[in-house]
GROMACS .gro file of C-alpha atoms in nm:
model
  320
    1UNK     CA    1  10.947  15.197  -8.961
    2UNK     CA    2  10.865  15.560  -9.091
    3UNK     CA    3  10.568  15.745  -9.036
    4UNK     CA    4  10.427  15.933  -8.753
    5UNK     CA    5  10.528  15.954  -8.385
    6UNK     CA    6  10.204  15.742  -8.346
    7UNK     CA    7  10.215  15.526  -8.645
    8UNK     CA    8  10.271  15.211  -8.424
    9UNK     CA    9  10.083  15.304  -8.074
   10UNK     CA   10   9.758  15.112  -8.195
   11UNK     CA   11   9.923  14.789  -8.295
   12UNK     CA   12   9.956  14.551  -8.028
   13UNK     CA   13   9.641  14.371  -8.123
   14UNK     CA   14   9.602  14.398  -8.479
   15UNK     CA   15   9.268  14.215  -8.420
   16UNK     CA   16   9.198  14.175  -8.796
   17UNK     CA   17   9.531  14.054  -8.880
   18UNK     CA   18   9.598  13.712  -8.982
   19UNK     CA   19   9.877  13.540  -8.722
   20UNK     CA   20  10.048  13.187  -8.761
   21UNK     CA   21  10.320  12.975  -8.523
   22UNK     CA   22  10.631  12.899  -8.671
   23UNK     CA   23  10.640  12.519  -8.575
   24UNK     CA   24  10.889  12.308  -8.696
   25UNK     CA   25  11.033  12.578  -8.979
   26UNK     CA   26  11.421  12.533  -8.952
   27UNK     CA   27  11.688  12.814  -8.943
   28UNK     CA   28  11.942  12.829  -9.156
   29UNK     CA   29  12.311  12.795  -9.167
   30UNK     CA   30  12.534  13.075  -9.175
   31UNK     CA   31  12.673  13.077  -9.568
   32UNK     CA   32  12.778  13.447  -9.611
   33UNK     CA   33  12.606  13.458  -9.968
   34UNK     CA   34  12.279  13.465 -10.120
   35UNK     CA   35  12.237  13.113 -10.240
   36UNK     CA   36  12.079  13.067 -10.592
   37UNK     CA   37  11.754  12.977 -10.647
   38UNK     CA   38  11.591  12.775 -10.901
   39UNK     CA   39  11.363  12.956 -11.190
   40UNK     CA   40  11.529  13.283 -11.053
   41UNK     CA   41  11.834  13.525 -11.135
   42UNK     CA   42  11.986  13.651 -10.843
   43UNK     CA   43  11.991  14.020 -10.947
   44UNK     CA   44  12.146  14.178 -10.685
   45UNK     CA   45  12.278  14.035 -10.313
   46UNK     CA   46  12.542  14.201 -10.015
   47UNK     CA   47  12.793  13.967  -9.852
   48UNK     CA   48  12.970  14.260  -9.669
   49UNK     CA   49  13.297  14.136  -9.883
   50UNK     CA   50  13.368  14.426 -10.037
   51UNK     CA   51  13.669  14.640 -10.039
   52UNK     CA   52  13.519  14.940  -9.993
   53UNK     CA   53  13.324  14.803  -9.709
   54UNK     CA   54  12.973  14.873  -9.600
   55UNK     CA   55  12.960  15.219  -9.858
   56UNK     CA   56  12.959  14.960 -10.129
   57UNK     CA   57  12.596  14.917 -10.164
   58UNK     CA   58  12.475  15.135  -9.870
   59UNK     CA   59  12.412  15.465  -9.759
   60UNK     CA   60  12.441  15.533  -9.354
   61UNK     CA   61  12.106  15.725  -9.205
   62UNK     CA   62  12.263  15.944  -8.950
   63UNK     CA   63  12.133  16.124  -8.662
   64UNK     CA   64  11.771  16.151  -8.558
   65UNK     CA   65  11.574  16.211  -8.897
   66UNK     CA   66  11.616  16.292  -9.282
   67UNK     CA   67  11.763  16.601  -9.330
   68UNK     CA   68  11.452  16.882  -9.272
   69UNK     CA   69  11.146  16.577  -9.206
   70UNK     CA   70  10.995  16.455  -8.914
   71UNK     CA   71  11.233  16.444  -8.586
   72UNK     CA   72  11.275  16.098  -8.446
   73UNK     CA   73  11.271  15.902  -8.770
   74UNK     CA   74  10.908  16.022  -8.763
   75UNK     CA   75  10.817  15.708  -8.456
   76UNK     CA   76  10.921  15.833  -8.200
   77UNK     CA   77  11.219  15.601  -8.152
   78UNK     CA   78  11.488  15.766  -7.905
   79UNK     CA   79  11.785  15.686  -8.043
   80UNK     CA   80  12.077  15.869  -8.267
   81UNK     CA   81  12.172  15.677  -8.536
   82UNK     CA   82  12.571  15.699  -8.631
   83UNK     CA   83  12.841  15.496  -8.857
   84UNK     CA   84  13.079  15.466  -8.537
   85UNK     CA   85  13.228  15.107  -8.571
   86UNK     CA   86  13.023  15.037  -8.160
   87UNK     CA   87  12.723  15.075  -8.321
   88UNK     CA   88  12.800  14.937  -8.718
   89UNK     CA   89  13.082  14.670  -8.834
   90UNK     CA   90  13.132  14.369  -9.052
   91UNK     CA   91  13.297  14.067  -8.854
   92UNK     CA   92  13.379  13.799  -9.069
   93UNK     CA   93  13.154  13.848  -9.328
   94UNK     CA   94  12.803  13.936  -9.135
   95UNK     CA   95  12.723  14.306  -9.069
   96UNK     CA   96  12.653  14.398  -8.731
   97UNK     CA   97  12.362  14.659  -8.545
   98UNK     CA   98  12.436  14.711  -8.181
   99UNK     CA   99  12.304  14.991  -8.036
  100UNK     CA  100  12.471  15.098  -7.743
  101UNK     CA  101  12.386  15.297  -7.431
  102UNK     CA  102  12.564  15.653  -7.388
  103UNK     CA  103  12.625  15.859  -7.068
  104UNK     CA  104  12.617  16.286  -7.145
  105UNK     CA  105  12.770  16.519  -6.978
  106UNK     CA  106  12.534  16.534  -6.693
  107UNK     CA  107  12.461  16.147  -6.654
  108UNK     CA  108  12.158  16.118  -6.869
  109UNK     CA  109  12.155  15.810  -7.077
  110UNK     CA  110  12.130  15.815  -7.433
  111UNK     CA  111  12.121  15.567  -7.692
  112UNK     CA  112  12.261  15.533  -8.017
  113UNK     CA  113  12.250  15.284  -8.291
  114UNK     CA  114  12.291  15.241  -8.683
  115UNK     CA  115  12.025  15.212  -9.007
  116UNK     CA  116  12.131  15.145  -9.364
  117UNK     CA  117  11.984  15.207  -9.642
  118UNK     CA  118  12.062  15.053 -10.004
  119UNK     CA  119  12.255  15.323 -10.253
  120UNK     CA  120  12.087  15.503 -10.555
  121UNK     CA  121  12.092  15.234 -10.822
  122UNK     CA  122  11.966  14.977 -10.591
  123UNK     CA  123  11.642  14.935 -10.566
  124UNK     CA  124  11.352  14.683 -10.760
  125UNK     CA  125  11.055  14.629 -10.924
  126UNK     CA  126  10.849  14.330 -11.003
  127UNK     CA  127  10.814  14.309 -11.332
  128UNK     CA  128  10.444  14.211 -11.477
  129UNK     CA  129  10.361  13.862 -11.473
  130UNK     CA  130  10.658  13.768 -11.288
  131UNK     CA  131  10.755  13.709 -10.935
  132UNK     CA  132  11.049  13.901 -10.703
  133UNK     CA  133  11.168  13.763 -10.389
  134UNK     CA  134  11.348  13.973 -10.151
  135UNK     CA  135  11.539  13.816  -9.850
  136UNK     CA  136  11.823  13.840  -9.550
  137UNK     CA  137  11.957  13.610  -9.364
  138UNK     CA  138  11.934  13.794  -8.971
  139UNK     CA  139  12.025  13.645  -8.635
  140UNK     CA  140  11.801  13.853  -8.399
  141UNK     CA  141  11.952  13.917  -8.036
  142UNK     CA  142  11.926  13.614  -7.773
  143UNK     CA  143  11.943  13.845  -7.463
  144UNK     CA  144  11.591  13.791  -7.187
  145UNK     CA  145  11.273  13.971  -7.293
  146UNK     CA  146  11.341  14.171  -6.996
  147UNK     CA  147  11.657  14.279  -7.119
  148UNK     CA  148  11.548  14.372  -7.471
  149UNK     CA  149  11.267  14.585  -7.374
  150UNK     CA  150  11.230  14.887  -7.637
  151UNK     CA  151  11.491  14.768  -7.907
  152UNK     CA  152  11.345  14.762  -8.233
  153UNK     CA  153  11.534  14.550  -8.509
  154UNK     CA  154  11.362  14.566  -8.881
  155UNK     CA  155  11.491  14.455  -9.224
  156UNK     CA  156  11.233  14.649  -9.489
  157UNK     CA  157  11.159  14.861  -9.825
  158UNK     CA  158  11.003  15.171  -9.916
  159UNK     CA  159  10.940  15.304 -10.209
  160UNK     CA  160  11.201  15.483 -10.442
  161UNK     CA  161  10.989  15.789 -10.503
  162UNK     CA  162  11.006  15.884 -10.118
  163UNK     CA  163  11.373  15.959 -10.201
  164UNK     CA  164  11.257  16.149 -10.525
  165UNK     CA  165  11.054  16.393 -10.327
  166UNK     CA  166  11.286  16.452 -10.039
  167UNK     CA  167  11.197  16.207  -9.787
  168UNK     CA  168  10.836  16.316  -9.852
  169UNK     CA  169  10.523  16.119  -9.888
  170UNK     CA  170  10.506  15.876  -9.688
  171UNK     CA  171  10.285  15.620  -9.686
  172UNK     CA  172  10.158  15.695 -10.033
  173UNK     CA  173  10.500  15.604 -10.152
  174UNK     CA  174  10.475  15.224  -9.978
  175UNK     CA  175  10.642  15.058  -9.722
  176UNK     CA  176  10.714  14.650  -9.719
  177UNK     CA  177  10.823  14.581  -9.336
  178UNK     CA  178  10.937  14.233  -9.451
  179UNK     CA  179  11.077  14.176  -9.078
  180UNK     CA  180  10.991  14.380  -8.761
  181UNK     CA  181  10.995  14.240  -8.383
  182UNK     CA  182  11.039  14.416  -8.074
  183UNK     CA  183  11.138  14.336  -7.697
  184UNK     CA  184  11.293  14.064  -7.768
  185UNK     CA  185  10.970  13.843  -7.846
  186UNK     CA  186  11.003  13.540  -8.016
  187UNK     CA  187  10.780  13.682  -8.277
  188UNK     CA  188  10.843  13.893  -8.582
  189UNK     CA  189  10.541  14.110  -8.791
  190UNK     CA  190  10.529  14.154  -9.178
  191UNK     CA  191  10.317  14.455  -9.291
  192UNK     CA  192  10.247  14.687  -9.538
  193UNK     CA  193  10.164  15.074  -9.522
  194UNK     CA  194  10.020  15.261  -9.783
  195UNK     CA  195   9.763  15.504  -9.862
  196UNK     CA  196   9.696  15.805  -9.637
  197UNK     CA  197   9.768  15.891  -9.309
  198UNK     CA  198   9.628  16.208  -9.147
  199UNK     CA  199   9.700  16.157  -8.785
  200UNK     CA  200   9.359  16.110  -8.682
  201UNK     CA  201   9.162  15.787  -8.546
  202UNK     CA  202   9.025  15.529  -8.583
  203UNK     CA  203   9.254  15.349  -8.876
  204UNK     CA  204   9.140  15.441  -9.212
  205UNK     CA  205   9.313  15.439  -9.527
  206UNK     CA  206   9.355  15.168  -9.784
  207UNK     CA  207   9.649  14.984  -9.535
  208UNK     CA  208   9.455  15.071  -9.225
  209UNK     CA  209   9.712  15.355  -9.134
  210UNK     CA  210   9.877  15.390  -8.925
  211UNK     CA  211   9.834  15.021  -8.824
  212UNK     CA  212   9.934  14.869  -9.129
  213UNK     CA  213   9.814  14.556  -9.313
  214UNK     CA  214   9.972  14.194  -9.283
  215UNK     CA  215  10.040  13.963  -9.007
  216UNK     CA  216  10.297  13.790  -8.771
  217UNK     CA  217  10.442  13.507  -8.700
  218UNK     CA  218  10.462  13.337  -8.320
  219UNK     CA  219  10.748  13.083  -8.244
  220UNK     CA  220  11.061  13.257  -8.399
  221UNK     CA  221  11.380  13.165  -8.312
  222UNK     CA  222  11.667  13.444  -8.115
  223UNK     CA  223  12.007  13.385  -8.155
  224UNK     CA  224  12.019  13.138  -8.447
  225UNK     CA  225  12.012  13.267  -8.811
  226UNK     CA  226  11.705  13.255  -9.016
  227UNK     CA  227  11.607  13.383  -9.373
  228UNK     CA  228  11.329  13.638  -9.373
  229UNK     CA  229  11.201  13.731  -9.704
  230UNK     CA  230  10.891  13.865  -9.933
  231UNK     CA  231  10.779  13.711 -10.259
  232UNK     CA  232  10.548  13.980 -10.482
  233UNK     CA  233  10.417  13.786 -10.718
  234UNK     CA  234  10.213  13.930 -11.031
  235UNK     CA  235  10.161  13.641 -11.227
  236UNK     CA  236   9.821  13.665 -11.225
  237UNK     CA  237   9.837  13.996 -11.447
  238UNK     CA  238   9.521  14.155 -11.257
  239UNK     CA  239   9.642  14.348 -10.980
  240UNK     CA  240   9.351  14.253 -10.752
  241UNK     CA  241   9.455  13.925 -10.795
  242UNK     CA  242   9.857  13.965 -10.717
  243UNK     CA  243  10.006  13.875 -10.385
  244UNK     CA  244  10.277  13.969 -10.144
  245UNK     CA  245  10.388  13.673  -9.929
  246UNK     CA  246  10.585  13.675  -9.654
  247UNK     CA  247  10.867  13.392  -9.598
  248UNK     CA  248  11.048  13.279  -9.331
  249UNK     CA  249  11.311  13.014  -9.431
  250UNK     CA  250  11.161  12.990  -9.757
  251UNK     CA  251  10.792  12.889  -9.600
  252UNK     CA  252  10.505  13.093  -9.638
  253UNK     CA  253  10.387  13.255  -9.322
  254UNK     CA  254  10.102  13.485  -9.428
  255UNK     CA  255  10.004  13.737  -9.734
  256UNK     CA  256   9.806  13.987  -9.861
  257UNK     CA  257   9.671  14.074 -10.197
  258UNK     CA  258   9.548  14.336 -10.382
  259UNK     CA  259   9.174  14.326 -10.349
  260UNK     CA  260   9.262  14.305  -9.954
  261UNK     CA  261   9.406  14.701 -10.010
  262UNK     CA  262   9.126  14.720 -10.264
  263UNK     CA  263   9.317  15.040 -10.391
  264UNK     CA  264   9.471  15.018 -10.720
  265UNK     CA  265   9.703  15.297 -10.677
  266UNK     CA  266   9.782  15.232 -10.329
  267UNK     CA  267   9.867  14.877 -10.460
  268UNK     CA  268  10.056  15.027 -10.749
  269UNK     CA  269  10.312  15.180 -10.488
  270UNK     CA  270  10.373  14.859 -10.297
  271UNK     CA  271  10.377  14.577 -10.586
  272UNK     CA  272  10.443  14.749 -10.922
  273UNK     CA  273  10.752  15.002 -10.827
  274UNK     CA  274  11.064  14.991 -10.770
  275UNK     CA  275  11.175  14.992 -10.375
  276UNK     CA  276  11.486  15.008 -10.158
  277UNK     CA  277  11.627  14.835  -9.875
  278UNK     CA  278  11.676  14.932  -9.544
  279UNK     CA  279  11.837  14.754  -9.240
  280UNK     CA  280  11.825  14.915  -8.858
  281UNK     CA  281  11.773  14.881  -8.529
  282UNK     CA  282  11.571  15.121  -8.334
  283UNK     CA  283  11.536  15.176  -7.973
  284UNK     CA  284  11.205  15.276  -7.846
  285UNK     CA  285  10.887  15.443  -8.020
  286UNK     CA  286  10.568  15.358  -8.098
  287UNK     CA  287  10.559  15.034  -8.189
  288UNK     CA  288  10.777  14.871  -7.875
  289UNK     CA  289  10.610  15.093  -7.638
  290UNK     CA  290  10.243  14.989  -7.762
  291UNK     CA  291  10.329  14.638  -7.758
  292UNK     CA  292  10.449  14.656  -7.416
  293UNK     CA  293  10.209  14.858  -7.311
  294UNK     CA  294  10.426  15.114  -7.163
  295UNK     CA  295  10.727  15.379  -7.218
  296UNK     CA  296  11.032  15.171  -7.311
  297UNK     CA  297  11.346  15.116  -7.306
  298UNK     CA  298  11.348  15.005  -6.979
  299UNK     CA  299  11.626  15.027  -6.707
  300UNK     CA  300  11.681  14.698  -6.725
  301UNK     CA  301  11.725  14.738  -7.097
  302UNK     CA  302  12.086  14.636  -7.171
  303UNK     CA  303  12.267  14.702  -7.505
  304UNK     CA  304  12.535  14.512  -7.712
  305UNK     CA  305  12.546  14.262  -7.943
  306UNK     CA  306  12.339  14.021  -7.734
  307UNK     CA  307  12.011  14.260  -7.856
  308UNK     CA  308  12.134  14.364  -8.164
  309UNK     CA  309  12.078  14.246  -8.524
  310UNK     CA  310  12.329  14.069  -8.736
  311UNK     CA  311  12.290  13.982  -9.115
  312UNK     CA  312  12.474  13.738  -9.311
  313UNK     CA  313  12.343  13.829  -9.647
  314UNK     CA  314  12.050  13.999  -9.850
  315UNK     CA  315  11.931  13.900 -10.178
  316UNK     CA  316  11.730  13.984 -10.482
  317UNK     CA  317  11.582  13.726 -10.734
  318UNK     CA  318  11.356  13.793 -11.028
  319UNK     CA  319  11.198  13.528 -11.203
  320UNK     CA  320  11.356  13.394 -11.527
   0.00000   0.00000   0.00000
């Protein structure tokens, strides 16, 4: 989700990356709580139950880039981002994304929308020889592929340093997308970006930037709540060796390891430091507009709940 305006334009086929069919996985049930897991400690987890409300745990990304860095959120998505109640609530427990379309002054339509990101103090690291899962329970909008064209939902990390240096550094600092999927596809990608990036082509870097590295996963439910997660595991204690695996209702999809970066540095970013969270839902950019081929949103792009993202909970376990 961050990078350059063209990060994503190239990534439709993702011809060397590993794909799988859901099948027969099952969703979940809405439980409003992280549940426990055994050989784990739940270390940290959001039920949107707090008194203070969404501020809690989270910081609200506002407007159309970090303060001074790359306009657009740096993908060219098209929307403003805002912590107006249309575009960000909790209902009953489960937090709410629903970007909406505006009308200005002179009749042009806009869009806006909301992105989270966890607070300063909450953010992980595997520790060595261990493993961390990361997950969120997300109901992804049921609304027709037709009407979903250009919206963007994602539940992912980056690393803590980007915050260090001012929203700088990117992908060097490592991004987990643990869930991405766009036009309202009954698919969702897992990736990873790391390395370098210098705007040029083909893709090159250690992550194969700006494409990324990982895979997705065909056959994935709208409109019904599933658990999405990543499991780094370092148990191995030789970084070639280590894994990230991505989850979907607690089945492995697909993964990658370290000797598949083949970067120890670059690997050091994604698997060995500590990371944040970020929810959001984007409208247009590089990524829905190269899988589709074309500009998007569409006009027949509708907004609202019905393509928005809603989460029950999130969750962070390290191993006992």
């Amino acid at each position: 989700m961050t990078g350059t305006i063209s990060s994503y334009i190239s990534l439709l086929p993702l011809l060397s990356t590993v794909f799988t069919t859901l099948g027969a996985s099952s969703p979940i049930e809405k439980r409003a709580e992280a549940p426990v897991k055994t050989g784990f400690n739940r270390v940290w987890w959001e039920n949107w139950g707090h008194k203070d409300g969404i501020p809690h745990n989270w910081v609200y990304n506002l407007g159309t880039s970090y303060p001074g860095q790359v306009e657009q959120w740096g993908t060219g998505e098209i929307q403003t981002y805002t912590n107006k109640t249309e575009n960000i609530r909790v209902v009953n427990k489960v937090l709410y994304i629903t970007p909406k379309k505006v009308k200005d002054a002179k009749g042009k339509i806009t869009w806006t929308s909301a992105r989270l990101e966890g607070r300063k103090g909450n953010q992980w690291a595997c520790a060595d020889g261990k493993k961390m899962l990361v997950e969120a329970s997300i109901k992804l909008g049921s609304a027709s592929e037709a009407q979903q064209k250009g919206i963007w939902p994602a539940f992912w990390m980056l690393g803590d340093v980007f915050r260090d240096r001012g929203y700088k550094g990117w992908p060097e600092v490592g991004e987990i997308d643990i869930m991405e999927s766009v036009n309202g596809l009954r698919q969702t990608w897992g990736l990873v970006h790391c390395g370098i990036y210098d705007g040029q082509k083909p893709i090159r870097g250690p992550c194969n930037e700006p494409d990324g590295k990982g895979g997705f996963v065909k056959g994935v439910g709208r409109g019904i709540w599933n658990t999405y997660g990543i499991e780094i595991d370092r148990t191995s204690k030789d970084w070639k060796t280590e894994k990230i695996t991505w989850l979907i209702n607690g089945v492995r999809r697909h993964s990658i390891s370290g000797s598949e970066v083949n970067n120890a540095t670059a690997w050091d970013f994604l698997a060995h430091r500590k990371m944040f969270i970020l929810l959001n839902v984007a409208v247009g950019g590089g990524f829905p507009n190269g899988v589709e081929a074309a500009q998007t949103p569409f006009s027949t792009t509708i907004d609202g709940d019905n393509v928005g993202m809603q989460v029950d909970w999130v969750g962070v376990y390290q191993q006992i």
